[in-house]
């Protein structure tokens, strides 16, 4: 009977070693449409593959700012440190899958009272040990340690993906802040030129009033128009200062003197990008991959919780030399070894282990919901930007036509005013409308350029280095 048990134990051990209570991970079906919604055109002449942010954002000043942000931005530093933290945590957990071997040297002295010996004499004994040992190495029959390793690795890779997502956000935010500052600068130049025109018109109205060719109302209208532009200039100076402060925060240091950049109208960016199907784009976005990594970790933690119900077998062993004298440690016949297997089987825990399983399963439900929400938010973001890309481009073309027509109208009104065919206040009305149209043109150009940067981020970037694929877990 004993021989049969001894022969059976290795077979049982091998079978148990193949068992795992870790649930198989299956990626949830993306809760989005298989095609982009109507109006979100996905066709284009240029593909995103192979397109870097330097190609997407070619302005030399903007490139310098992005490079500075990727070097000095404090949130970026924290994101990098969090990746290293997750890497170290995974390294600690992964090390538990292999036995740790240590070299131990010890000396023990023991005084035994005289009452314990027939000769009624106290005795002192000493023991010297040197051994290589493995302490409490768990035999992972149920996959508990493997599940912990999988969860830690998924957390590490999720943190890497979160860092990549933040990098894309940082690039897009620097570009948007740069374009906002450029917009404020161009609006300010336009407003100052308009202020000069309003000053000239006010001076003309004052002279005509003195000559009896204009009344007091005409002068007040000119003064009000002049003051309105002064107020706009003050607001634009505030906007430019705030845009500068936003850049300082993003870059992480004072904004340096930059090379002469292109005007918004001269920025040439590849907006006509081809976009793949939603499933191909969104499941590879870094933020979605980070959410999936957290889901994989939650799934692995269920296996850890389930394994708590089963026996835990650990081994402690040591092999070395021992002697009652230090000089006899390595003498012939001083070899010593120790083997101490340990089995722990939970019997009663007042429901603690079951609560652990319930907790792990609830956290997985949360992780699934967060993963699906991340995909839905990404789908909406890309769809909105695709619509904005085309509608803003169309709007800009119409706005540039309107600006050109308004400038022609202003020239005709000014010419007729000089000949006395129309009232000078008609000139002021034409100037107001021309100024407003020119302001809208600058605003739309800025919005279109910011949309390009945000679309690059929303599509997950181009040729940047990708981290390890989560599907390998």
One Martini backbone bead per residue (centre of mass of N, CA, C, O) as a GRO file, in nm:
protein
  473
    1UNK     BB    1   0.059   0.061  -0.022
    2UNK     BB    2   0.297   0.254   0.011
    3UNK     BB    3   0.407   0.213  -0.276
    4UNK     BB    4   0.160   0.322  -0.424
    5UNK     BB    5   0.170   0.605  -0.310
    6UNK     BB    6   0.458   0.677  -0.406
    7UNK     BB    7   0.388   0.637  -0.712
    8UNK     BB    8   0.146   0.849  -0.722
    9UNK     BB    9   0.250   1.129  -0.630
   10UNK     BB   10   0.399   1.233  -0.888
   11UNK     BB   11   0.148   1.232  -1.066
   12UNK     BB   12  -0.022   1.427  -0.897
   13UNK     BB   13   0.175   1.661  -0.903
   14UNK     BB   14   0.168   1.703  -1.211
   15UNK     BB   15  -0.134   1.760  -1.231
   16UNK     BB   16  -0.140   2.001  -1.034
   17UNK     BB   17   0.067   2.178  -1.193
   18UNK     BB   18  -0.149   2.212  -1.439
   19UNK     BB   19  -0.317   2.373  -1.259
   20UNK     BB   20  -0.562   2.652  -1.291
   21UNK     BB   21  -0.752   2.938  -1.144
   22UNK     BB   22  -0.720   3.114  -1.391
   23UNK     BB   23  -0.885   3.304  -1.588
   24UNK     BB   24  -0.961   3.346  -1.905
   25UNK     BB   25  -0.877   3.584  -2.132
   26UNK     BB   26  -1.122   3.813  -2.282
   27UNK     BB   27  -1.191   4.034  -2.505
   28UNK     BB   28  -1.404   4.266  -2.529
   29UNK     BB   29  -1.646   4.385  -2.705
   30UNK     BB   30  -1.676   4.654  -2.886
   31UNK     BB   31  -1.908   4.929  -2.809
   32UNK     BB   32  -1.913   4.981  -3.139
   33UNK     BB   33  -1.898   5.069  -3.439
   34UNK     BB   34  -1.766   4.955  -3.754
   35UNK     BB   35  -1.819   5.254  -3.832
   36UNK     BB   36  -1.811   5.559  -3.911
   37UNK     BB   37  -1.989   5.816  -3.900
   38UNK     BB   38  -2.168   6.028  -4.052
   39UNK     BB   39  -1.927   6.279  -4.162
   40UNK     BB   40  -1.668   6.090  -4.092
   41UNK     BB   41  -1.412   6.110  -4.275
   42UNK     BB   42  -1.155   5.848  -4.365
   43UNK     BB   43  -1.035   5.958  -4.602
   44UNK     BB   44  -0.702   5.977  -4.772
   45UNK     BB   45  -0.376   6.052  -4.894
   46UNK     BB   46  -0.261   6.004  -4.598
   47UNK     BB   47  -0.091   5.814  -4.379
   48UNK     BB   48  -0.009   5.754  -4.046
   49UNK     BB   49   0.202   5.575  -4.123
   50UNK     BB   50   0.517   5.722  -4.057
   51UNK     BB   51   0.407   5.967  -3.881
   52UNK     BB   52   0.541   6.223  -3.726
   53UNK     BB   53   0.537   6.504  -3.531
   54UNK     BB   54   0.741   6.659  -3.712
   55UNK     BB   55   0.556   6.635  -3.965
   56UNK     BB   56   0.293   6.749  -3.837
   57UNK     BB   57   0.497   6.979  -3.688
   58UNK     BB   58   0.704   7.198  -3.868
   59UNK     BB   59   0.751   7.417  -3.682
   60UNK     BB   60   1.039   7.522  -3.533
   61UNK     BB   61   0.929   7.638  -3.267
   62UNK     BB   62   0.747   7.398  -3.191
   63UNK     BB   63   0.965   7.183  -3.175
   64UNK     BB   64   1.118   7.307  -2.941
   65UNK     BB   65   0.887   7.296  -2.733
   66UNK     BB   66   0.840   6.991  -2.735
   67UNK     BB   67   1.126   6.906  -2.653
   68UNK     BB   68   1.117   7.058  -2.382
   69UNK     BB   69   0.872   6.912  -2.264
   70UNK     BB   70   1.011   6.618  -2.288
   71UNK     BB   71   1.229   6.726  -2.062
   72UNK     BB   72   1.061   6.931  -1.831
   73UNK     BB   73   0.802   6.809  -1.767
   74UNK     BB   74   0.665   6.705  -1.470
   75UNK     BB   75   0.450   6.498  -1.558
   76UNK     BB   76   0.647   6.335  -1.731
   77UNK     BB   77   0.834   6.252  -1.504
   78UNK     BB   78   0.614   6.099  -1.346
   79UNK     BB   79   0.544   5.894  -1.569
   80UNK     BB   80   0.822   5.763  -1.580
   81UNK     BB   81   0.836   5.681  -1.279
   82UNK     BB   82   0.585   5.494  -1.285
   83UNK     BB   83   0.712   5.286  -1.470
   84UNK     BB   84   0.950   5.211  -1.284
   85UNK     BB   85   0.773   5.122  -1.053
   86UNK     BB   86   0.623   4.893  -1.206
   87UNK     BB   87   0.877   4.738  -1.285
   88UNK     BB   88   0.971   4.675  -0.996
   89UNK     BB   89   0.717   4.527  -0.901
   90UNK     BB   90   0.739   4.303  -1.110
   91UNK     BB   91   1.018   4.200  -1.023
   92UNK     BB   92   0.929   4.108  -0.744
   93UNK     BB   93   0.705   3.910  -0.832
   94UNK     BB   94   0.872   3.735  -1.033
   95UNK     BB   95   1.079   3.622  -0.819
   96UNK     BB   96   0.866   3.418  -0.681
   97UNK     BB   97   0.896   3.185  -0.911
   98UNK     BB   98   1.174   3.163  -0.775
   99UNK     BB   99   1.422   3.055  -0.597
  100UNK     BB  100   1.584   3.167  -0.309
  101UNK     BB  101   1.934   3.198  -0.257
  102UNK     BB  102   2.128   3.158   0.044
  103UNK     BB  103   2.392   3.257   0.261
  104UNK     BB  104   2.462   3.101   0.577
  105UNK     BB  105   2.586   3.221   0.896
  106UNK     BB  106   2.629   3.058   1.222
  107UNK     BB  107   2.601   3.101   1.588
  108UNK     BB  108   2.555   2.881   1.878
  109UNK     BB  109   2.473   2.914   2.229
  110UNK     BB  110   2.449   2.679   2.521
  111UNK     BB  111   2.304   2.672   2.847
  112UNK     BB  112   2.298   2.404   3.078
  113UNK     BB  113   2.185   2.306   3.353
  114UNK     BB  114   2.274   2.087   3.613
  115UNK     BB  115   1.992   1.939   3.652
  116UNK     BB  116   2.027   1.775   3.360
  117UNK     BB  117   2.270   1.627   3.508
  118UNK     BB  118   2.427   1.378   3.688
  119UNK     BB  119   2.690   1.560   3.756
  120UNK     BB  120   2.597   1.851   3.828
  121UNK     BB  121   2.679   2.008   3.550
  122UNK     BB  122   2.722   2.259   3.363
  123UNK     BB  123   2.664   2.321   3.006
  124UNK     BB  124   2.843   2.414   2.709
  125UNK     BB  125   2.723   2.482   2.377
  126UNK     BB  126   2.824   2.465   2.030
  127UNK     BB  127   2.734   2.615   1.694
  128UNK     BB  128   2.831   2.577   1.350
  129UNK     BB  129   2.710   2.740   1.041
  130UNK     BB  130   2.710   2.653   0.681
  131UNK     BB  131   2.462   2.758   0.428
  132UNK     BB  132   2.252   2.675   0.169
  133UNK     BB  133   1.928   2.839   0.112
  134UNK     BB  134   1.569   2.773   0.111
  135UNK     BB  135   1.285   2.986   0.174
  136UNK     BB  136   0.965   2.944   0.131
  137UNK     BB  137   0.894   2.787  -0.138
  138UNK     BB  138   0.644   2.798  -0.368
  139UNK     BB  139   0.427   2.566  -0.499
  140UNK     BB  140   0.255   2.635  -0.809
  141UNK     BB  141  -0.017   2.454  -0.858
  142UNK     BB  142  -0.258   2.699  -0.896
  143UNK     BB  143  -0.133   2.985  -1.003
  144UNK     BB  144  -0.086   3.220  -0.800
  145UNK     BB  145   0.193   3.339  -0.874
  146UNK     BB  146   0.132   3.374  -1.173
  147UNK     BB  147  -0.101   3.575  -1.132
  148UNK     BB  148   0.066   3.790  -0.994
  149UNK     BB  149   0.258   3.829  -1.231
  150UNK     BB  150   0.046   3.907  -1.442
  151UNK     BB  151  -0.065   4.155  -1.293
  152UNK     BB  152   0.204   4.311  -1.277
  153UNK     BB  153   0.263   4.318  -1.582
  154UNK     BB  154   0.003   4.459  -1.668
  155UNK     BB  155   0.055   4.711  -1.497
  156UNK     BB  156   0.314   4.792  -1.636
  157UNK     BB  157   0.204   4.814  -1.930
  158UNK     BB  158  -0.015   5.020  -1.859
  159UNK     BB  159   0.185   5.241  -1.773
  160UNK     BB  160   0.324   5.266  -2.044
  161UNK     BB  161   0.068   5.350  -2.198
  162UNK     BB  162   0.010   5.600  -2.027
  163UNK     BB  163   0.266   5.745  -2.106
  164UNK     BB  164   0.207   5.756  -2.410
  165UNK     BB  165  -0.054   5.913  -2.384
  166UNK     BB  166   0.074   6.161  -2.249
  167UNK     BB  167   0.267   6.236  -2.476
  168UNK     BB  168   0.045   6.304  -2.682
  169UNK     BB  169  -0.094   6.517  -2.511
  170UNK     BB  170   0.147   6.706  -2.483
  171UNK     BB  171   0.190   6.767  -2.780
  172UNK     BB  172  -0.098   6.878  -2.834
  173UNK     BB  173  -0.094   7.102  -2.615
  174UNK     BB  174   0.145   7.262  -2.721
  175UNK     BB  175   0.025   7.320  -2.997
  176UNK     BB  176  -0.229   7.468  -2.899
  177UNK     BB  177  -0.080   7.689  -2.738
  178UNK     BB  178   0.080   7.797  -2.976
  179UNK     BB  179  -0.168   7.874  -3.153
  180UNK     BB  180  -0.293   8.064  -2.945
  181UNK     BB  181  -0.062   8.264  -2.939
  182UNK     BB  182  -0.066   8.324  -3.242
  183UNK     BB  183  -0.352   8.429  -3.250
  184UNK     BB  184  -0.316   8.664  -3.051
  185UNK     BB  185  -0.098   8.806  -3.219
  186UNK     BB  186  -0.263   8.848  -3.482
  187UNK     BB  187  -0.499   8.995  -3.349
  188UNK     BB  188  -0.325   9.228  -3.244
  189UNK     BB  189  -0.225   9.335  -3.515
  190UNK     BB  190  -0.505   9.388  -3.630
  191UNK     BB  191  -0.604   9.582  -3.404
  192UNK     BB  192  -0.383   9.800  -3.440
  193UNK     BB  193  -0.451   9.866  -3.730
  194UNK     BB  194  -0.745   9.944  -3.666
  195UNK     BB  195  -0.679  10.174  -3.468
  196UNK     BB  196  -0.550  10.357  -3.675
  197UNK     BB  197  -0.804  10.387  -3.849
  198UNK     BB  198  -0.985  10.502  -3.620
  199UNK     BB  199  -0.811  10.750  -3.567
  200UNK     BB  200  -0.835  10.871  -3.847
  201UNK     BB  201  -1.144  10.890  -3.843
  202UNK     BB  202  -1.167  11.071  -3.594
  203UNK     BB  203  -1.004  11.307  -3.705
  204UNK     BB  204  -1.191  11.360  -3.945
  205UNK     BB  205  -1.451  11.417  -3.778
  206UNK     BB  206  -1.336  11.658  -3.622
  207UNK     BB  207  -1.275  11.834  -3.869
  208UNK     BB  208  -1.563  11.832  -3.988
  209UNK     BB  209  -1.693  11.960  -3.739
  210UNK     BB  210  -1.529  12.228  -3.750
  211UNK     BB  211  -1.643  12.273  -4.060
  212UNK     BB  212  -1.958  12.167  -4.063
  213UNK     BB  213  -1.973  11.851  -4.195
  214UNK     BB  214  -2.024  11.750  -3.894
  215UNK     BB  215  -2.154  11.611  -3.621
  216UNK     BB  216  -2.155  11.508  -3.295
  217UNK     BB  217  -2.246  11.215  -3.353
  218UNK     BB  218  -2.015  11.135  -3.540
  219UNK     BB  219  -1.794  11.165  -3.326
  220UNK     BB  220  -1.906  10.960  -3.117
  221UNK     BB  221  -1.895  10.715  -3.300
  222UNK     BB  222  -1.586  10.725  -3.345
  223UNK     BB  223  -1.509  10.706  -3.046
  224UNK     BB  224  -1.642  10.433  -2.987
  225UNK     BB  225  -1.482  10.269  -3.196
  226UNK     BB  226  -1.205  10.328  -3.077
  227UNK     BB  227  -1.258  10.215  -2.785
  228UNK     BB  228  -1.332   9.923  -2.868
  229UNK     BB  229  -1.046   9.850  -2.973
  230UNK     BB  230  -0.894   9.903  -2.713
  231UNK     BB  231  -1.038   9.679  -2.554
  232UNK     BB  232  -0.947   9.445  -2.737
  233UNK     BB  233  -0.646   9.479  -2.691
  234UNK     BB  234  -0.648   9.416  -2.390
  235UNK     BB  235  -0.767   9.129  -2.421
  236UNK     BB  236  -0.540   9.021  -2.611
  237UNK     BB  237  -0.305   9.062  -2.413
  238UNK     BB  238  -0.417   8.865  -2.208
  239UNK     BB  239  -0.426   8.615  -2.391
  240UNK     BB  240  -0.123   8.609  -2.456
  241UNK     BB  241  -0.025   8.578  -2.163
  242UNK     BB  242  -0.178   8.313  -2.105
  243UNK     BB  243  -0.045   8.149  -2.332
  244UNK     BB  244   0.239   8.179  -2.222
  245UNK     BB  245   0.184   8.043  -1.946
  246UNK     BB  246   0.098   7.770  -2.062
  247UNK     BB  247   0.371   7.708  -2.193
  248UNK     BB  248   0.545   7.715  -1.940
  249UNK     BB  249   0.406   7.475  -1.804
  250UNK     BB  250   0.453   7.264  -2.030
  251UNK     BB  251   0.769   7.307  -2.062
  252UNK     BB  252   0.905   7.390  -1.762
  253UNK     BB  253   0.989   7.678  -1.876
  254UNK     BB  254   1.095   7.936  -2.014
  255UNK     BB  255   1.039   8.081  -2.306
  256UNK     BB  256   1.221   8.098  -2.566
  257UNK     BB  257   1.373   8.213  -2.824
  258UNK     BB  258   1.236   8.203  -3.142
  259UNK     BB  259   1.205   8.137  -3.441
  260UNK     BB  260   1.066   8.236  -3.711
  261UNK     BB  261   0.746   8.189  -3.774
  262UNK     BB  262   0.459   8.094  -3.895
  263UNK     BB  263   0.180   8.169  -4.001
  264UNK     BB  264  -0.122   8.037  -3.997
  265UNK     BB  265  -0.150   8.054  -4.317
  266UNK     BB  266   0.147   7.890  -4.347
  267UNK     BB  267   0.052   7.636  -4.233
  268UNK     BB  268   0.157   7.294  -4.324
  269UNK     BB  269  -0.067   7.029  -4.286
  270UNK     BB  270  -0.158   6.686  -4.270
  271UNK     BB  271  -0.506   6.648  -4.289
  272UNK     BB  272  -0.524   6.412  -4.516
  273UNK     BB  273  -0.615   6.145  -4.344
  274UNK     BB  274  -0.611   5.814  -4.310
  275UNK     BB  275  -0.867   5.598  -4.161
  276UNK     BB  276  -0.935   5.343  -3.997
  277UNK     BB  277  -1.101   5.135  -3.841
  278UNK     BB  278  -1.206   5.140  -3.524
  279UNK     BB  279  -1.080   4.867  -3.425
  280UNK     BB  280  -0.785   4.947  -3.523
  281UNK     BB  281  -0.753   5.219  -3.367
  282UNK     BB  282  -0.863   5.196  -3.064
  283UNK     BB  283  -0.712   4.927  -2.960
  284UNK     BB  284  -0.420   5.104  -3.005
  285UNK     BB  285  -0.458   5.298  -2.800
  286UNK     BB  286  -0.298   5.378  -2.517
  287UNK     BB  287  -0.546   5.422  -2.326
  288UNK     BB  288  -0.684   5.153  -2.400
  289UNK     BB  289  -0.447   4.968  -2.328
  290UNK     BB  290  -0.441   5.051  -2.030
  291UNK     BB  291  -0.727   4.947  -1.966
  292UNK     BB  292  -0.664   4.653  -2.045
  293UNK     BB  293  -0.441   4.605  -1.839
  294UNK     BB  294  -0.627   4.639  -1.592
  295UNK     BB  295  -0.810   4.404  -1.672
  296UNK     BB  296  -0.598   4.177  -1.666
  297UNK     BB  297  -0.527   4.215  -1.370
  298UNK     BB  298  -0.811   4.158  -1.259
  299UNK     BB  299  -0.828   3.871  -1.375
  300UNK     BB  300  -0.578   3.756  -1.221
  301UNK     BB  301  -0.689   3.814  -0.926
  302UNK     BB  302  -0.893   3.586  -0.927
  303UNK     BB  303  -0.688   3.355  -0.915
  304UNK     BB  304  -0.574   3.437  -0.641
  305UNK     BB  305  -0.840   3.413  -0.479
  306UNK     BB  306  -0.903   3.113  -0.542
  307UNK     BB  307  -0.629   2.990  -0.425
  308UNK     BB  308  -0.702   3.038  -0.114
  309UNK     BB  309  -0.861   2.756  -0.082
  310UNK     BB  310  -0.592   2.617  -0.118
  311UNK     BB  311  -0.317   2.464  -0.085
  312UNK     BB  312   0.002   2.551   0.061
  313UNK     BB  313   0.325   2.482  -0.073
  314UNK     BB  314   0.636   2.473   0.104
  315UNK     BB  315   0.996   2.520   0.091
  316UNK     BB  316   1.270   2.420   0.309
  317UNK     BB  317   1.628   2.442   0.254
  318UNK     BB  318   1.955   2.292   0.347
  319UNK     BB  319   2.317   2.311   0.262
  320UNK     BB  320   2.617   2.200   0.452
  321UNK     BB  321   2.787   2.291   0.754
  322UNK     BB  322   2.877   2.143   1.082
  323UNK     BB  323   2.991   2.253   1.419
  324UNK     BB  324   3.141   2.286   1.751
  325UNK     BB  325   3.364   2.418   1.569
  326UNK     BB  326   3.514   2.637   1.367
  327UNK     BB  327   3.746   2.442   1.251
  328UNK     BB  328   3.516   2.204   1.175
  329UNK     BB  329   3.331   2.289   0.936
  330UNK     BB  330   3.522   2.149   0.680
  331UNK     BB  331   3.528   1.877   0.773
  332UNK     BB  332   3.507   1.562   0.784
  333UNK     BB  333   3.165   1.495   0.841
  334UNK     BB  334   3.010   1.804   0.841
  335UNK     BB  335   2.765   1.748   0.698
  336UNK     BB  336   2.450   1.926   0.625
  337UNK     BB  337   2.082   1.904   0.645
  338UNK     BB  338   1.757   2.059   0.542
  339UNK     BB  339   1.403   1.953   0.538
  340UNK     BB  340   1.089   2.171   0.505
  341UNK     BB  341   0.788   2.105   0.455
  342UNK     BB  342   0.473   2.293   0.379
  343UNK     BB  343   0.122   2.275   0.475
  344UNK     BB  344  -0.169   2.482   0.390
  345UNK     BB  345  -0.516   2.459   0.509
  346UNK     BB  346  -0.801   2.597   0.487
  347UNK     BB  347  -1.095   2.590   0.708
  348UNK     BB  348  -1.147   2.875   0.876
  349UNK     BB  349  -1.254   3.239   0.781
  350UNK     BB  350  -1.541   3.375   0.781
  351UNK     BB  351  -1.536   3.445   0.452
  352UNK     BB  352  -1.274   3.577   0.338
  353UNK     BB  353  -1.215   3.429   0.067
  354UNK     BB  354  -1.488   3.487  -0.068
  355UNK     BB  355  -1.460   3.793  -0.052
  356UNK     BB  356  -1.211   3.800  -0.232
  357UNK     BB  357  -1.353   3.698  -0.487
  358UNK     BB  358  -1.575   3.912  -0.499
  359UNK     BB  359  -1.383   4.149  -0.524
  360UNK     BB  360  -1.236   4.064  -0.786
  361UNK     BB  361  -1.494   4.048  -0.963
  362UNK     BB  362  -1.585   4.341  -0.923
  363UNK     BB  363  -1.323   4.470  -1.040
  364UNK     BB  364  -1.364   4.352  -1.321
  365UNK     BB  365  -1.627   4.493  -1.389
  366UNK     BB  366  -1.504   4.772  -1.371
  367UNK     BB  367  -1.282   4.728  -1.587
  368UNK     BB  368  -1.473   4.673  -1.820
  369UNK     BB  369  -1.624   4.943  -1.812
  370UNK     BB  370  -1.367   5.120  -1.852
  371UNK     BB  371  -1.284   5.001  -2.122
  372UNK     BB  372  -1.545   5.062  -2.279
  373UNK     BB  373  -1.540   5.367  -2.224
  374UNK     BB  374  -1.270   5.427  -2.360
  375UNK     BB  375  -1.369   5.348  -2.642
  376UNK     BB  376  -1.608   5.544  -2.663
  377UNK     BB  377  -1.445   5.804  -2.624
  378UNK     BB  378  -1.256   5.757  -2.863
  379UNK     BB  379  -1.471   5.747  -3.081
  380UNK     BB  380  -1.580   6.031  -3.036
  381UNK     BB  381  -1.320   6.190  -3.075
  382UNK     BB  382  -1.258   6.104  -3.366
  383UNK     BB  383  -1.529   6.178  -3.493
  384UNK     BB  384  -1.521   6.479  -3.421
  385UNK     BB  385  -1.250   6.541  -3.569
  386UNK     BB  386  -1.334   6.456  -3.851
  387UNK     BB  387  -1.557   6.662  -3.876
  388UNK     BB  388  -1.391   6.916  -3.808
  389UNK     BB  389  -1.187   6.897  -4.035
  390UNK     BB  390  -1.394   6.938  -4.273
  391UNK     BB  391  -1.564   7.182  -4.170
  392UNK     BB  392  -1.328   7.380  -4.124
  393UNK     BB  393  -1.219   7.376  -4.412
  394UNK     BB  394  -1.481   7.482  -4.535
  395UNK     BB  395  -1.506   7.736  -4.359
  396UNK     BB  396  -1.238   7.867  -4.445
  397UNK     BB  397  -1.299   7.905  -4.742
  398UNK     BB  398  -1.545   8.088  -4.695
  399UNK     BB  399  -1.401   8.300  -4.516
  400UNK     BB  400  -1.193   8.394  -4.726
  401UNK     BB  401  -1.402   8.496  -4.922
  402UNK     BB  402  -1.536   8.701  -4.730
  403UNK     BB  403  -1.281   8.869  -4.684
  404UNK     BB  404  -1.235   8.950  -4.977
  405UNK     BB  405  -1.512   9.088  -5.022
  406UNK     BB  406  -1.485   9.292  -4.786
  407UNK     BB  407  -1.236   9.438  -4.895
  408UNK     BB  408  -1.369   9.532  -5.157
  409UNK     BB  409  -1.593   9.693  -5.023
  410UNK     BB  410  -1.412   9.892  -4.868
  411UNK     BB  411  -1.282  10.022  -5.115
  412UNK     BB  412  -1.545  10.126  -5.242
  413UNK     BB  413  -1.640  10.297  -5.002
  414UNK     BB  414  -1.392  10.481  -4.985
  415UNK     BB  415  -1.416  10.594  -5.273
  416UNK     BB  416  -1.708  10.713  -5.243
  417UNK     BB  417  -1.642  10.895  -5.001
  418UNK     BB  418  -1.441  11.085  -5.150
  419UNK     BB  419  -1.680  11.173  -5.361
  420UNK     BB  420  -1.959  11.195  -5.178
  421UNK     BB  421  -2.175  10.951  -5.218
  422UNK     BB  422  -2.123  10.881  -4.912
  423UNK     BB  423  -2.112  10.821  -4.594
  424UNK     BB  424  -1.869  10.792  -4.351
  425UNK     BB  425  -2.023  10.578  -4.173
  426UNK     BB  426  -2.005  10.354  -4.386
  427UNK     BB  427  -1.706  10.307  -4.345
  428UNK     BB  428  -1.722  10.212  -4.053
  429UNK     BB  429  -1.896   9.964  -4.108
  430UNK     BB  430  -1.693   9.828  -4.303
  431UNK     BB  431  -1.463   9.808  -4.097
  432UNK     BB  432  -1.602   9.634  -3.889
  433UNK     BB  433  -1.661   9.388  -4.074
  434UNK     BB  434  -1.371   9.336  -4.162
  435UNK     BB  435  -1.258   9.286  -3.881
  436UNK     BB  436  -1.446   9.048  -3.803
  437UNK     BB  437  -1.369   8.859  -4.038
  438UNK     BB  438  -1.063   8.847  -3.978
  439UNK     BB  439  -1.094   8.724  -3.699
  440UNK     BB  440  -1.239   8.462  -3.790
  441UNK     BB  441  -1.011   8.354  -3.966
  442UNK     BB  442  -0.803   8.316  -3.745
  443UNK     BB  443  -0.973   8.128  -3.564
  444UNK     BB  444  -1.011   7.897  -3.775
  445UNK     BB  445  -0.716   7.834  -3.824
  446UNK     BB  446  -0.654   7.752  -3.537
  447UNK     BB  447  -0.866   7.524  -3.514
  448UNK     BB  448  -0.750   7.349  -3.744
  449UNK     BB  449  -0.466   7.304  -3.624
  450UNK     BB  450  -0.560   7.179  -3.354
  451UNK     BB  451  -0.707   6.942  -3.485
  452UNK     BB  452  -0.459   6.806  -3.603
  453UNK     BB  453  -0.318   6.749  -3.332
  454UNK     BB  454  -0.556   6.592  -3.199
  455UNK     BB  455  -0.577   6.370  -3.417
  456UNK     BB  456  -0.301   6.248  -3.375
  457UNK     BB  457  -0.363   6.165  -3.083
  458UNK     BB  458  -0.633   6.002  -3.131
  459UNK     BB  459  -0.471   5.789  -3.333
  460UNK     BB  460  -0.182   5.725  -3.172
  461UNK     BB  461  -0.001   5.809  -3.381
  462UNK     BB  462   0.270   5.692  -3.562
  463UNK     BB  463   0.617   5.601  -3.545
  464UNK     BB  464   0.621   5.542  -3.268
  465UNK     BB  465   0.713   5.367  -3.011
  466UNK     BB  466   0.615   5.053  -2.905
  467UNK     BB  467   0.493   4.863  -2.679
  468UNK     BB  468   0.412   4.592  -2.544
  469UNK     BB  469   0.189   4.355  -2.602
  470UNK     BB  470  -0.096   4.253  -2.424
  471UNK     BB  471  -0.167   3.980  -2.578
  472UNK     BB  472   0.079   3.811  -2.440
  473UNK     BB  473  -0.072   3.751  -2.152
   0.00000   0.00000   0.00000
